[in-house]
mmCIF file of C-alpha atoms and ligand atoms in Angstrom:
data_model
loop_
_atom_site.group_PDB
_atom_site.id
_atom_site.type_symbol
_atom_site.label_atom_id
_atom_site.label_comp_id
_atom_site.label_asym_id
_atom_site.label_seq_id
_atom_site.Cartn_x
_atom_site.Cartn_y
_atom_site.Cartn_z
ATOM 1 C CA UNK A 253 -4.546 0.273 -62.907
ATOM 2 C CA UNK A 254 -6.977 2.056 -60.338
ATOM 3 C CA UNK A 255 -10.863 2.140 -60.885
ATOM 4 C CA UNK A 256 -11.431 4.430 -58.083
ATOM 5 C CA UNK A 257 -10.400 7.811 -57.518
ATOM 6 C CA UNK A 258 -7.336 8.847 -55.619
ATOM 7 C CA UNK A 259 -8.524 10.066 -52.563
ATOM 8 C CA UNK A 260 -11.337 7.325 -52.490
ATOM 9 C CA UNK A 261 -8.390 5.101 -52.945
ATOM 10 C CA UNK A 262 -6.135 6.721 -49.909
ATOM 11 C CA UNK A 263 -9.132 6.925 -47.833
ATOM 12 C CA UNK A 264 -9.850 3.200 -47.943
ATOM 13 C CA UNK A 265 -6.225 2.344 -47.592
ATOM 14 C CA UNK A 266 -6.387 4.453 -44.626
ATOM 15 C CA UNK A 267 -9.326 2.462 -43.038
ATOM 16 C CA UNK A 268 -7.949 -0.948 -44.193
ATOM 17 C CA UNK A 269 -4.789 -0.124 -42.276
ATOM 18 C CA UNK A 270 -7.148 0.715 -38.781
ATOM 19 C CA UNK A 271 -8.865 -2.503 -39.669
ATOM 20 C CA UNK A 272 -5.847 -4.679 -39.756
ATOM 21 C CA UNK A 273 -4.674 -3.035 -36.919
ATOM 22 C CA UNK A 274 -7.652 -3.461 -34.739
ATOM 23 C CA UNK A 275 -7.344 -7.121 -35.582
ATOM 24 C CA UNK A 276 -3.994 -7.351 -34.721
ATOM 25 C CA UNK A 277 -4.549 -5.595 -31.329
ATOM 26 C CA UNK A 278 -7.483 -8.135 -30.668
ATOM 27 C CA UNK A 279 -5.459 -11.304 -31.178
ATOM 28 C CA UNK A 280 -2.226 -10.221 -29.577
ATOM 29 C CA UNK A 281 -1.839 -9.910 -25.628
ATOM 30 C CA UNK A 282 -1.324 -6.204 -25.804
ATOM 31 C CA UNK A 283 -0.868 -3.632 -28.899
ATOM 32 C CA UNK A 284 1.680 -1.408 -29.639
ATOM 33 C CA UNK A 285 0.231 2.055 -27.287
ATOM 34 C CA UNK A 286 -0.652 -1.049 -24.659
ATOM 35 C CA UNK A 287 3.083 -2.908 -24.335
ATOM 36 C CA UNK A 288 3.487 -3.578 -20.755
ATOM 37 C CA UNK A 289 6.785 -2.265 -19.546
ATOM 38 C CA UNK A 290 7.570 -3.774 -16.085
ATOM 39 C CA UNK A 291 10.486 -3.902 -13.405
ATOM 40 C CA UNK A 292 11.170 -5.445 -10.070
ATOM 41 C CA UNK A 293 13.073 -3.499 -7.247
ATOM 42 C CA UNK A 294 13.567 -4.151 -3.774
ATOM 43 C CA UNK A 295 13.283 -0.919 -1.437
ATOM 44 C CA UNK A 296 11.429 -0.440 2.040
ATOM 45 C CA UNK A 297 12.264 -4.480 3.090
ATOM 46 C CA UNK A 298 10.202 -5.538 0.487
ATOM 47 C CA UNK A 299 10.247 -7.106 -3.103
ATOM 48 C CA UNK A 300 8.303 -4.472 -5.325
ATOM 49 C CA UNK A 301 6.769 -4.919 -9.191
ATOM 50 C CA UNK A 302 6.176 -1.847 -11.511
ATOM 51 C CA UNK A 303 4.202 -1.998 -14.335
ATOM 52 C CA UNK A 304 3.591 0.522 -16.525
ATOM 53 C CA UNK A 305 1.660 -0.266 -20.214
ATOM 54 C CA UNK A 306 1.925 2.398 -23.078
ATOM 55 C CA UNK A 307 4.913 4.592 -25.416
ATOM 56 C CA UNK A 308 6.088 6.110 -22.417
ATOM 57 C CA UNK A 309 6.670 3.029 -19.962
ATOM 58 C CA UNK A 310 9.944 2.703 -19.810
ATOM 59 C CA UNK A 311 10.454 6.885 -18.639
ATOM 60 C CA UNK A 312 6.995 5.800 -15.980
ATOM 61 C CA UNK A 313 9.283 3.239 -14.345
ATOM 62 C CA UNK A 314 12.600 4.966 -14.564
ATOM 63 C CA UNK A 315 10.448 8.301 -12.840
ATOM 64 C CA UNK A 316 8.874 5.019 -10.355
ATOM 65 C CA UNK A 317 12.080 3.370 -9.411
ATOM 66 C CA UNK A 318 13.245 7.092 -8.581
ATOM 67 C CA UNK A 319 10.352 8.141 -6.340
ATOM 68 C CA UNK A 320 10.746 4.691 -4.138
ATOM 69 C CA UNK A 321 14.416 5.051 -3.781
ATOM 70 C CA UNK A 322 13.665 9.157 -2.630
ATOM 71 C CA UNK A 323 11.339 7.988 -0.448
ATOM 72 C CA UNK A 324 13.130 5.366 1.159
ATOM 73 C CA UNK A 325 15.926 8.097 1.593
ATOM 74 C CA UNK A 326 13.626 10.559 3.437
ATOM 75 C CA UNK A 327 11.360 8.050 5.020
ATOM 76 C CA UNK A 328 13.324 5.079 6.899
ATOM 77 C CA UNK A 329 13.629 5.157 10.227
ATOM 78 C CA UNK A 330 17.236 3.109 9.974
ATOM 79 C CA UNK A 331 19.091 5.030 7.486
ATOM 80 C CA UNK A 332 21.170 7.618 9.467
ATOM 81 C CA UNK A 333 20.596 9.759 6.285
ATOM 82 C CA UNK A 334 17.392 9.908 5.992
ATOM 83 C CA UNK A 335 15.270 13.004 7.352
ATOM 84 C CA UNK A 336 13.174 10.829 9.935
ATOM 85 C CA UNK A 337 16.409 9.312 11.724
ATOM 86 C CA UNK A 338 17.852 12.593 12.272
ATOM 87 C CA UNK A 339 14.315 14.109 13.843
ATOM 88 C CA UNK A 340 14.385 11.004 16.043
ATOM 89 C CA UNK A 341 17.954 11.544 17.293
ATOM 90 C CA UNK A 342 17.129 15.278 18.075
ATOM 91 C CA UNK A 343 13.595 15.938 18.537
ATOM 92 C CA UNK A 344 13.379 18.689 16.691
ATOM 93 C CA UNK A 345 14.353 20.296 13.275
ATOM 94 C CA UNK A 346 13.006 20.979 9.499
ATOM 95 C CA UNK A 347 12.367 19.086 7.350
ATOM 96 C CA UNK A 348 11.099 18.740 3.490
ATOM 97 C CA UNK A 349 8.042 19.558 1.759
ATOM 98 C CA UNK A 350 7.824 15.610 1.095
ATOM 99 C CA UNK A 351 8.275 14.788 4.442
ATOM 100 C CA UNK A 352 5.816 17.516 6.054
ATOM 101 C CA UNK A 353 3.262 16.460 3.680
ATOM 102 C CA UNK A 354 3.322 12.721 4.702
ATOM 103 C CA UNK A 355 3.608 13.209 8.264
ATOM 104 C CA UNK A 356 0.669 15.739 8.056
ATOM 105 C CA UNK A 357 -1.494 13.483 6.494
ATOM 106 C CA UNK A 358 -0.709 10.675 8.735
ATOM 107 C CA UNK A 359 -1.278 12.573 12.035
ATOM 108 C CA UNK A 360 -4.425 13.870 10.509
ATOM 109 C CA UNK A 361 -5.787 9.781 9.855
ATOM 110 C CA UNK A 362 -4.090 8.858 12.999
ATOM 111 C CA UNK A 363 -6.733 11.225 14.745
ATOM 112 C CA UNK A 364 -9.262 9.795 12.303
ATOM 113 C CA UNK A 365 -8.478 6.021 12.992
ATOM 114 C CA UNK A 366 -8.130 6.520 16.707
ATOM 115 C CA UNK A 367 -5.847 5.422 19.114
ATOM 116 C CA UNK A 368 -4.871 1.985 17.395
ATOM 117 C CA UNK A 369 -2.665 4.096 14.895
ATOM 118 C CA UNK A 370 0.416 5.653 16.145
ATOM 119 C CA UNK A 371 3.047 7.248 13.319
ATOM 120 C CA UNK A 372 4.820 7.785 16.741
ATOM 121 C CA UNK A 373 5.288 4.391 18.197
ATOM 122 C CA UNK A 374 8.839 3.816 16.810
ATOM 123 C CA UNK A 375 10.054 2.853 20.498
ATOM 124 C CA UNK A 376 7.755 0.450 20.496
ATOM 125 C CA UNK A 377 8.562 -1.370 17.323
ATOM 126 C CA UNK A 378 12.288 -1.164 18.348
ATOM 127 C CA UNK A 379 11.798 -2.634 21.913
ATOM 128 C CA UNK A 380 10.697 -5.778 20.333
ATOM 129 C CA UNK A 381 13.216 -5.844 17.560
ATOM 130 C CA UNK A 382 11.505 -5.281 14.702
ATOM 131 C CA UNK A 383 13.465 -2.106 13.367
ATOM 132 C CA UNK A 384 16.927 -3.715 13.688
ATOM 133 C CA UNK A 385 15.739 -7.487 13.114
ATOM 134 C CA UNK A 386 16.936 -8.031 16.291
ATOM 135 C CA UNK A 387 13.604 -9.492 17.517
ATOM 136 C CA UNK A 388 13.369 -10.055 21.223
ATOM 137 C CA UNK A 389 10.504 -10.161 24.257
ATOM 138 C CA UNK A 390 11.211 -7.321 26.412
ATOM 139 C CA UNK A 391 10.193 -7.210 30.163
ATOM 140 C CA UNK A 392 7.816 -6.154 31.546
ATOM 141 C CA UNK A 393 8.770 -3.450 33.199
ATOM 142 C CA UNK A 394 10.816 -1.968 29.472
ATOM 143 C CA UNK A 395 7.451 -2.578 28.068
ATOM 144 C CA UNK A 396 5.438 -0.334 30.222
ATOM 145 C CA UNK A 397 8.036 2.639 30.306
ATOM 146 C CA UNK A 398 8.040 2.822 26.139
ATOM 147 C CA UNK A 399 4.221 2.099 26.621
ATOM 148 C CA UNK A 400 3.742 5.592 28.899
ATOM 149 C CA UNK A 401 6.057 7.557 26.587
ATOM 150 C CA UNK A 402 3.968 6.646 23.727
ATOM 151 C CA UNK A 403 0.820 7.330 25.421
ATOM 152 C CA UNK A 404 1.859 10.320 27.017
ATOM 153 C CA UNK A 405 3.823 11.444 24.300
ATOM 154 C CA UNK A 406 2.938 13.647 20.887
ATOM 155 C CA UNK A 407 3.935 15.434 17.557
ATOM 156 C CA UNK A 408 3.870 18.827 16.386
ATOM 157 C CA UNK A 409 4.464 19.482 12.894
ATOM 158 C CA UNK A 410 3.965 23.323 12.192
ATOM 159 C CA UNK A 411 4.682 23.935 7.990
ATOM 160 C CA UNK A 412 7.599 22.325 7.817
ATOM 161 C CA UNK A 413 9.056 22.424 11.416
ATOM 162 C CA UNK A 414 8.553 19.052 13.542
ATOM 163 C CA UNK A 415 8.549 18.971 17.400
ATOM 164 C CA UNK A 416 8.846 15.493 19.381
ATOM 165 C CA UNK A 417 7.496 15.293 22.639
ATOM 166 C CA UNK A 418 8.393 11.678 24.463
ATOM 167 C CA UNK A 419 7.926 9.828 21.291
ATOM 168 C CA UNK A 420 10.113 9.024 18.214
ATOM 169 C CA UNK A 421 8.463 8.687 14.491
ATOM 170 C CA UNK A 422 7.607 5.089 12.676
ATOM 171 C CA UNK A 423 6.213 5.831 9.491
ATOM 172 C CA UNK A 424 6.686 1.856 8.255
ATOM 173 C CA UNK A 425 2.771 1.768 8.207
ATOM 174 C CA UNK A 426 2.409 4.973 5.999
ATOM 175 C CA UNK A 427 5.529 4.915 3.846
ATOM 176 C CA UNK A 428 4.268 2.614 1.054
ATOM 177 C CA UNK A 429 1.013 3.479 0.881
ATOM 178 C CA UNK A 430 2.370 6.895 0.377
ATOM 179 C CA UNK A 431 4.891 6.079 -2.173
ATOM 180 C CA UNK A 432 2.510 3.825 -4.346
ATOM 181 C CA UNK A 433 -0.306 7.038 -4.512
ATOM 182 C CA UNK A 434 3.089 9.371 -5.345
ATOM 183 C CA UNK A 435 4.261 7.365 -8.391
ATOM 184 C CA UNK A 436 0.199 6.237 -9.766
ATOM 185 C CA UNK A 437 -0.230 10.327 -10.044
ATOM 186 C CA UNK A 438 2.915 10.864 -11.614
ATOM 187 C CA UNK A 439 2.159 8.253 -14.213
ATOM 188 C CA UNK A 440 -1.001 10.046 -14.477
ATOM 189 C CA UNK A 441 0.584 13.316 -15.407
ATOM 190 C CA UNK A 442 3.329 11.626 -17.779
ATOM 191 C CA UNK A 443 -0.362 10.351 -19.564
ATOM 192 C CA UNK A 444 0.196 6.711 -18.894
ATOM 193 C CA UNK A 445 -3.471 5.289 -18.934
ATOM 194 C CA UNK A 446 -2.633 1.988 -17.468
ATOM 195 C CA UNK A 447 -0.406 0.767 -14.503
ATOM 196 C CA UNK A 448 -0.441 -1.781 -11.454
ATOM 197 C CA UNK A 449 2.815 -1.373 -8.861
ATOM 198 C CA UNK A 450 2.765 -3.823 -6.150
ATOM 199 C CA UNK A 451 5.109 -2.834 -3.215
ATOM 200 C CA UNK A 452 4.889 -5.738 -0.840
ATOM 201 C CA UNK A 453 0.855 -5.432 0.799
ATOM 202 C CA UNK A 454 0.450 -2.532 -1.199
ATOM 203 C CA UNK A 455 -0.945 -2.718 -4.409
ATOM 204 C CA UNK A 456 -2.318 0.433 -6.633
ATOM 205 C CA UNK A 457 -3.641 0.506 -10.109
ATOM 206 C CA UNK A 458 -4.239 2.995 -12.502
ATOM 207 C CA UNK A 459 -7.128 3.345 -15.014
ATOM 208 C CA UNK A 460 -7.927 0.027 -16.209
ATOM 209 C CA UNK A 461 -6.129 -3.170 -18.015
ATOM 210 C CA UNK A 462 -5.332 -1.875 -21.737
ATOM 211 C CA UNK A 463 -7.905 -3.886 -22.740
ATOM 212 C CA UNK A 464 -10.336 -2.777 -20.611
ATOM 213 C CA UNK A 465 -11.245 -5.261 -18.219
ATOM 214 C CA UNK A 466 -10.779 -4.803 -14.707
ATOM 215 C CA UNK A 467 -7.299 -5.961 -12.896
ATOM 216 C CA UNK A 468 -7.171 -9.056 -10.879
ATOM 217 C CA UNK A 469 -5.779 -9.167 -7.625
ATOM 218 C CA UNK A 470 -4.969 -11.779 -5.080
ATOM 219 C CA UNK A 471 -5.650 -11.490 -1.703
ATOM 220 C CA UNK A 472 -2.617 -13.316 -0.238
ATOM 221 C CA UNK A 473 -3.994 -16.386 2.031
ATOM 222 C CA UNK A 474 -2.589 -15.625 5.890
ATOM 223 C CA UNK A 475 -1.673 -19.152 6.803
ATOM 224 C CA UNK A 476 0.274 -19.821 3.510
ATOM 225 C CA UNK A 477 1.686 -16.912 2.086
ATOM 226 C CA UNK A 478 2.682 -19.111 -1.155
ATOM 227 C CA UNK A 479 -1.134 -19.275 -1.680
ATOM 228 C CA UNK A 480 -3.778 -16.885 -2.945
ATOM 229 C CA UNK A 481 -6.660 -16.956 -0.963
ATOM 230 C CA UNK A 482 -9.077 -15.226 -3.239
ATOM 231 C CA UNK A 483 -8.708 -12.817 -6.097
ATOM 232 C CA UNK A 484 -10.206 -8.820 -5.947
ATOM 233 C CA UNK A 485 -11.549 -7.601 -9.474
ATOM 234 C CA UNK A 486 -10.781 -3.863 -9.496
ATOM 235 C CA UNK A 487 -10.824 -0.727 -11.480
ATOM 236 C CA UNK A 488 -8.885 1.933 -10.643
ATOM 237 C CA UNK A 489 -7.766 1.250 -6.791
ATOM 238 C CA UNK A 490 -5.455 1.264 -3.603
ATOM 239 C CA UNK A 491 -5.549 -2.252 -2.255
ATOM 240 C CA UNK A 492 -3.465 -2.544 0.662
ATOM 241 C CA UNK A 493 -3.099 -5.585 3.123
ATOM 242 C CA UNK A 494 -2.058 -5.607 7.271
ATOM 243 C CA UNK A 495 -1.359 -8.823 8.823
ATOM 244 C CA UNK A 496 0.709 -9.963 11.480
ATOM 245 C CA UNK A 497 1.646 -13.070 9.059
ATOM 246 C CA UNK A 498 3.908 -10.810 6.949
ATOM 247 C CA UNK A 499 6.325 -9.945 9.363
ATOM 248 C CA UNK A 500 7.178 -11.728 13.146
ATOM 249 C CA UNK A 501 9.307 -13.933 15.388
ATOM 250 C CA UNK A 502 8.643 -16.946 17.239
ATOM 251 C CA UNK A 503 9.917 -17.006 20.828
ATOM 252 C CA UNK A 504 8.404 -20.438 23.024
ATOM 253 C CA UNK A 505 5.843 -21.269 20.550
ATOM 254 C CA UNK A 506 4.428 -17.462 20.506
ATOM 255 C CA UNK A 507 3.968 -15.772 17.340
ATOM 256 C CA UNK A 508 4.769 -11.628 17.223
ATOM 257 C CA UNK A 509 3.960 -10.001 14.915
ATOM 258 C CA UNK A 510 4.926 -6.670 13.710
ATOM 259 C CA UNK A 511 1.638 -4.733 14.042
ATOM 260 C CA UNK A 512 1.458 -3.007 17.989
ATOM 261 C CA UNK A 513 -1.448 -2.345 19.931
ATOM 262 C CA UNK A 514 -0.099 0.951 20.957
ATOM 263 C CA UNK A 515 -2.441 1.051 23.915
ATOM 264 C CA UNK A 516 -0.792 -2.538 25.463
ATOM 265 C CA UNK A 517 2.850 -1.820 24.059
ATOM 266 C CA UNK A 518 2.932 -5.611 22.427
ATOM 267 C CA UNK A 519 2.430 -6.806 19.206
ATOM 268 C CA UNK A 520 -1.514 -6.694 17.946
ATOM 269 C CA UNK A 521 -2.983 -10.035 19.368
ATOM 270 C CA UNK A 522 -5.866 -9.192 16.616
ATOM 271 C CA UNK A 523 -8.409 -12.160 15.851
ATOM 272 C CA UNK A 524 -7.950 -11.111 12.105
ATOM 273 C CA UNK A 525 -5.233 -12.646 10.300
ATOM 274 C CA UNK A 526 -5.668 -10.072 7.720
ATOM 275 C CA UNK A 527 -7.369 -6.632 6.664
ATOM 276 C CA UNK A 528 -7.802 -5.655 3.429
ATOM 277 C CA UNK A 529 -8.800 -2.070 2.562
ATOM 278 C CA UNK A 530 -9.665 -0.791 -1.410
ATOM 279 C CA UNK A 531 -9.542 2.886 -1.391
ATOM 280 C CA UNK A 532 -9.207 5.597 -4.117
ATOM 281 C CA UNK A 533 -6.298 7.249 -2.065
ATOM 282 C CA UNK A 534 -3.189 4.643 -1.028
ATOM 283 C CA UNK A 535 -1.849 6.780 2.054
ATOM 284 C CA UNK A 536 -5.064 6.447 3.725
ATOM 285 C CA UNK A 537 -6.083 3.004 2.486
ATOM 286 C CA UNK A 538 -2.225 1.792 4.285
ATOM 287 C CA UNK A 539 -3.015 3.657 7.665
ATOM 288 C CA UNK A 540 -6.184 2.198 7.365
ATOM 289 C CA UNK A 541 -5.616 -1.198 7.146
ATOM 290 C CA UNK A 542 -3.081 -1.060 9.779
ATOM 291 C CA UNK A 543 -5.409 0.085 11.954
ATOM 292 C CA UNK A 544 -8.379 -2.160 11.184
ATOM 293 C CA UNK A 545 -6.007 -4.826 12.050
ATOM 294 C CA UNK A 546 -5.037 -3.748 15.616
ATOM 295 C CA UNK A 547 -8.644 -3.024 16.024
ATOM 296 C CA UNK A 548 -9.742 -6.406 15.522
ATOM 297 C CA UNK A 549 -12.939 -8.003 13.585
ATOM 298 C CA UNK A 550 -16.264 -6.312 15.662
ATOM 299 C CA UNK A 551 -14.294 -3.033 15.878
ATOM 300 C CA UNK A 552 -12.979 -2.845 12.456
ATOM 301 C CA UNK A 553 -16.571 -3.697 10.871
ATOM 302 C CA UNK A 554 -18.165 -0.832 13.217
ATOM 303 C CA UNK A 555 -15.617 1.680 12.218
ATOM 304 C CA UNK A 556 -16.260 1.065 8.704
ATOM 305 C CA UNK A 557 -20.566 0.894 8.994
ATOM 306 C CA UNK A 558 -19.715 4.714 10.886
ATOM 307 C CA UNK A 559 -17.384 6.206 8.937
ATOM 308 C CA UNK A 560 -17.443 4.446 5.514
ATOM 309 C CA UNK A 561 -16.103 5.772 2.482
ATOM 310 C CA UNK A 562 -13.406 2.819 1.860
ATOM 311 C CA UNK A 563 -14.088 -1.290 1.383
ATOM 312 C CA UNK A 564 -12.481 -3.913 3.125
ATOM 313 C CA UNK A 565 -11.630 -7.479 3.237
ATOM 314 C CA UNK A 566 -11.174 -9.371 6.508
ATOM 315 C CA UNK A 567 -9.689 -13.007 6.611
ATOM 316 C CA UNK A 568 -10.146 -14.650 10.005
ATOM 317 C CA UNK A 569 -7.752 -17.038 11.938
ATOM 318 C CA UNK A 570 -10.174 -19.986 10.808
ATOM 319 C CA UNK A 571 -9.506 -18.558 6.994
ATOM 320 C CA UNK A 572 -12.997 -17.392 6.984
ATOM 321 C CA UNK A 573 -13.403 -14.119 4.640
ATOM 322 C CA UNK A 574 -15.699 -11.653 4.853
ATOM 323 C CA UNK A 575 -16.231 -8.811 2.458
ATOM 324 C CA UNK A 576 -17.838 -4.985 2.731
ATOM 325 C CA UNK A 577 -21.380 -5.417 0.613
ATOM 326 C CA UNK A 578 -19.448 -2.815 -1.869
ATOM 327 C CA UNK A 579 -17.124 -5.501 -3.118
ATOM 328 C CA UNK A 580 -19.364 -8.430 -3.157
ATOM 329 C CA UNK A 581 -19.658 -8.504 -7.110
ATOM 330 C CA UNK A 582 -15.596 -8.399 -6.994
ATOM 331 C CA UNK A 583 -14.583 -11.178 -4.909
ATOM 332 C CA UNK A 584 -13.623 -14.981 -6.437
ATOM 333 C CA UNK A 585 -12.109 -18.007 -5.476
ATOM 334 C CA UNK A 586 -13.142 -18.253 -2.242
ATOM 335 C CA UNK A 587 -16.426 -18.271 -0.253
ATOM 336 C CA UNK A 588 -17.517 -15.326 2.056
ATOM 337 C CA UNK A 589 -19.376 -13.509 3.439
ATOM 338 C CA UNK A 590 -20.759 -10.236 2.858
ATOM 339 C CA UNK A 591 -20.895 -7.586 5.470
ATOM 340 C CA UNK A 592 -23.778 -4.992 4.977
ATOM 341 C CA UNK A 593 -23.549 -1.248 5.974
HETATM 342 P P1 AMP B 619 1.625 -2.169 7.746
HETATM 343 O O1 AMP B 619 2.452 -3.248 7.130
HETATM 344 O O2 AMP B 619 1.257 -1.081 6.803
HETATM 345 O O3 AMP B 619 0.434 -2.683 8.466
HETATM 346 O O4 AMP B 619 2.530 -1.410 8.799
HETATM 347 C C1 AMP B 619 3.222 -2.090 9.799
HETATM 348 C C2 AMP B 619 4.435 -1.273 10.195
HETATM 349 O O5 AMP B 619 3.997 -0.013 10.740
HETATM 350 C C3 AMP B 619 5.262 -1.927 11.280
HETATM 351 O O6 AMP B 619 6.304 -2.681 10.725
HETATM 352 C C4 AMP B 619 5.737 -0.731 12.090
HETATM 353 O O7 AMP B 619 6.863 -0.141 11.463
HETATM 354 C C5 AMP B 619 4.592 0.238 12.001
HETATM 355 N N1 AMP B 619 3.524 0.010 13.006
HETATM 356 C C6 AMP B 619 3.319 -1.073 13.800
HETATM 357 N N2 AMP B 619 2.212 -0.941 14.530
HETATM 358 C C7 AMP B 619 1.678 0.272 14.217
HETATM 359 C C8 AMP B 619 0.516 0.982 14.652
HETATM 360 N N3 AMP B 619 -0.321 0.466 15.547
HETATM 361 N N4 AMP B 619 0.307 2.204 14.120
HETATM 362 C C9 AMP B 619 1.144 2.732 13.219
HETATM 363 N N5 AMP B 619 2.255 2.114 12.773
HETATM 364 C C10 AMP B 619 2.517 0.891 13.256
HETATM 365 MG MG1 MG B 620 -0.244 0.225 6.671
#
């Protein structure tokens, strides 16, 4: 027996239904269009985590695990595959639209970051064993004669034609940063709301948390890696990390790591331990970073009150931290110190 009439009826069914649903979505970790779908992959030397939340997860981190494992193909400079080992056997030769548009957009921050960023310095990294993990201190004298070719040395990339002069292409500081900002727009275009992929240093969200709060990421502490130092609350974000800590040798109680000064031909003797850079764009937040770490603490703070545009955090030897006055509201755990423009 019904005392109201049908459609009054149907119509309050309907909102019961968005009721109980909206109070099922507020007690459980995510609801149904919010289900995080995640997956772990290791590509590029590194352990990497996708996460994508929504219907059409599972296709976001099938298209994901694709687009690392294409651009590890293209992009390694130790595959004999892969389009950047055979330009740095011949010097010369075409290459694809994927690989012309991240070597474009590298040698154009390369000129914007200055000399401490080289996509060129592969001879450099391979002199002191970091390509083949066959680390070793060179001479002097090998040193300086891979120091002048990368000095005197340069690139020319004309559409999709590249030209080496002297030097051989390293991309390693690049390549993720890259990858991470190619699958966060694809995810965008599939209409996936809500993502985080961590791919070693780099990590890149997109749009916020299902639930709406901002994501929560660690800052990994230099001097213990098992440790999180302090945690970044971001929205939508590139948040990429340089530090000698993440990769080096020991040889007689030295430390190298795997970040070069390109102007000395060793590894960065940097008096940061570690530079973090929050960007909207993940190439340039990756090039970035690796060059705020060669450049060291005064350097790295004056390039950013000149040229701005991007925040950082920098984490000195003593484990101070110190934080770009844009992301003081954002930073916990930890004291620091805010840098102002
Ligand atoms: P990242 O972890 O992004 O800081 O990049 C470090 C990697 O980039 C190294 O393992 C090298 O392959 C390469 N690399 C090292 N030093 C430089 C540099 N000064 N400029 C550009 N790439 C570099
Ligand atoms: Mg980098």
């Amino acid at each position: 027996m019904r005392f109201l009439p049908e459609e009054v009826w149907t119509c309050m069914k309907r909102h019961m239904m968005l009721l109980f649903t909206i109070f099922l979505c507020s007690f459980l970790p995510a609801c149904a269009s919010g289900r995080p779908h995640s997956r772990d992959t290791y590509a590029m030397d590194t352990v990497m985590r996708l996460t994508a939340y929504g219907d059409k997860g599972e296709e976001a981190l099938d298209g994901g695990i694709d687009t690392i494992a294409r651009m590890e193909a293209l992009l390694s400079t130790t595959r004999e595959d892969s389009e950047i080992y055979r330009i740095n056997a011949s010097g010369f030769g075409d290459v694809s639209e994927t690989t012309a548009d991240i070597l474009s957009r590298t040698l154009h921050y390369a000129d914007f970051l200055g000399g401490d960023f080289r996509p060129d310095l592969y001879e450099m990294t391979a002199l002191w064993g970091f390509t083949g993990e066959q680390y070793r201190v060179p001479s002097e004298e090998e040193i300086e004669e891979v120091r002048n070719h990368v000095s005197g040395g340069s690139v020319s990339l004309e559409e999709r034609k590249v030209t080496l002069s002297g030097v051989k292409l390293d991309l390693g500081a690049a390549a993720k940063g890259y990858t991470a900002q190619t699958v966060i727009d694809s995810w965008r275009k599939l209409g996936i709301h809500s993502g985080i992929i961590s791919l070693g240093g780099n990590v890149q969200t997109l749009g916020l948390k299902p639930d709406g709060t901002l994501w929560r990421v660690g800052i990994v502490d230099p001097e213990d890696t098992n440790r999180t130092l302090c945690v970044l609350s971001v929205g939508e974000a590139a948040i990429v990390t340089s530090g000698g800590y993440q990769r080096f040798f020991e040889k007689d109680g030295v430390r190298y790591g795997h970040i070069m000064d390109p102007v000395t031909g060793t590894p960065a003797s940097s008096d940061v331990s570690s530079v973090t850079v929050v960007s909207s764009d993940g190439l340039f937040a990756d090039c970035c970073s690796t060059a705020l770490y060669v450049k060291g603490f005064d350097a790295a703070v004056s390039f950013w009150r000149e040229k701005g545009g991007f925040e950082m955090v920098l984490v000195d030897h003593e484990g101070r931290v110190y934080v770009t006055d844009g992301l003081s509201g954002s930073v916990s755990g930890c004291p620091f110190e805010v840098l102002a423009p």
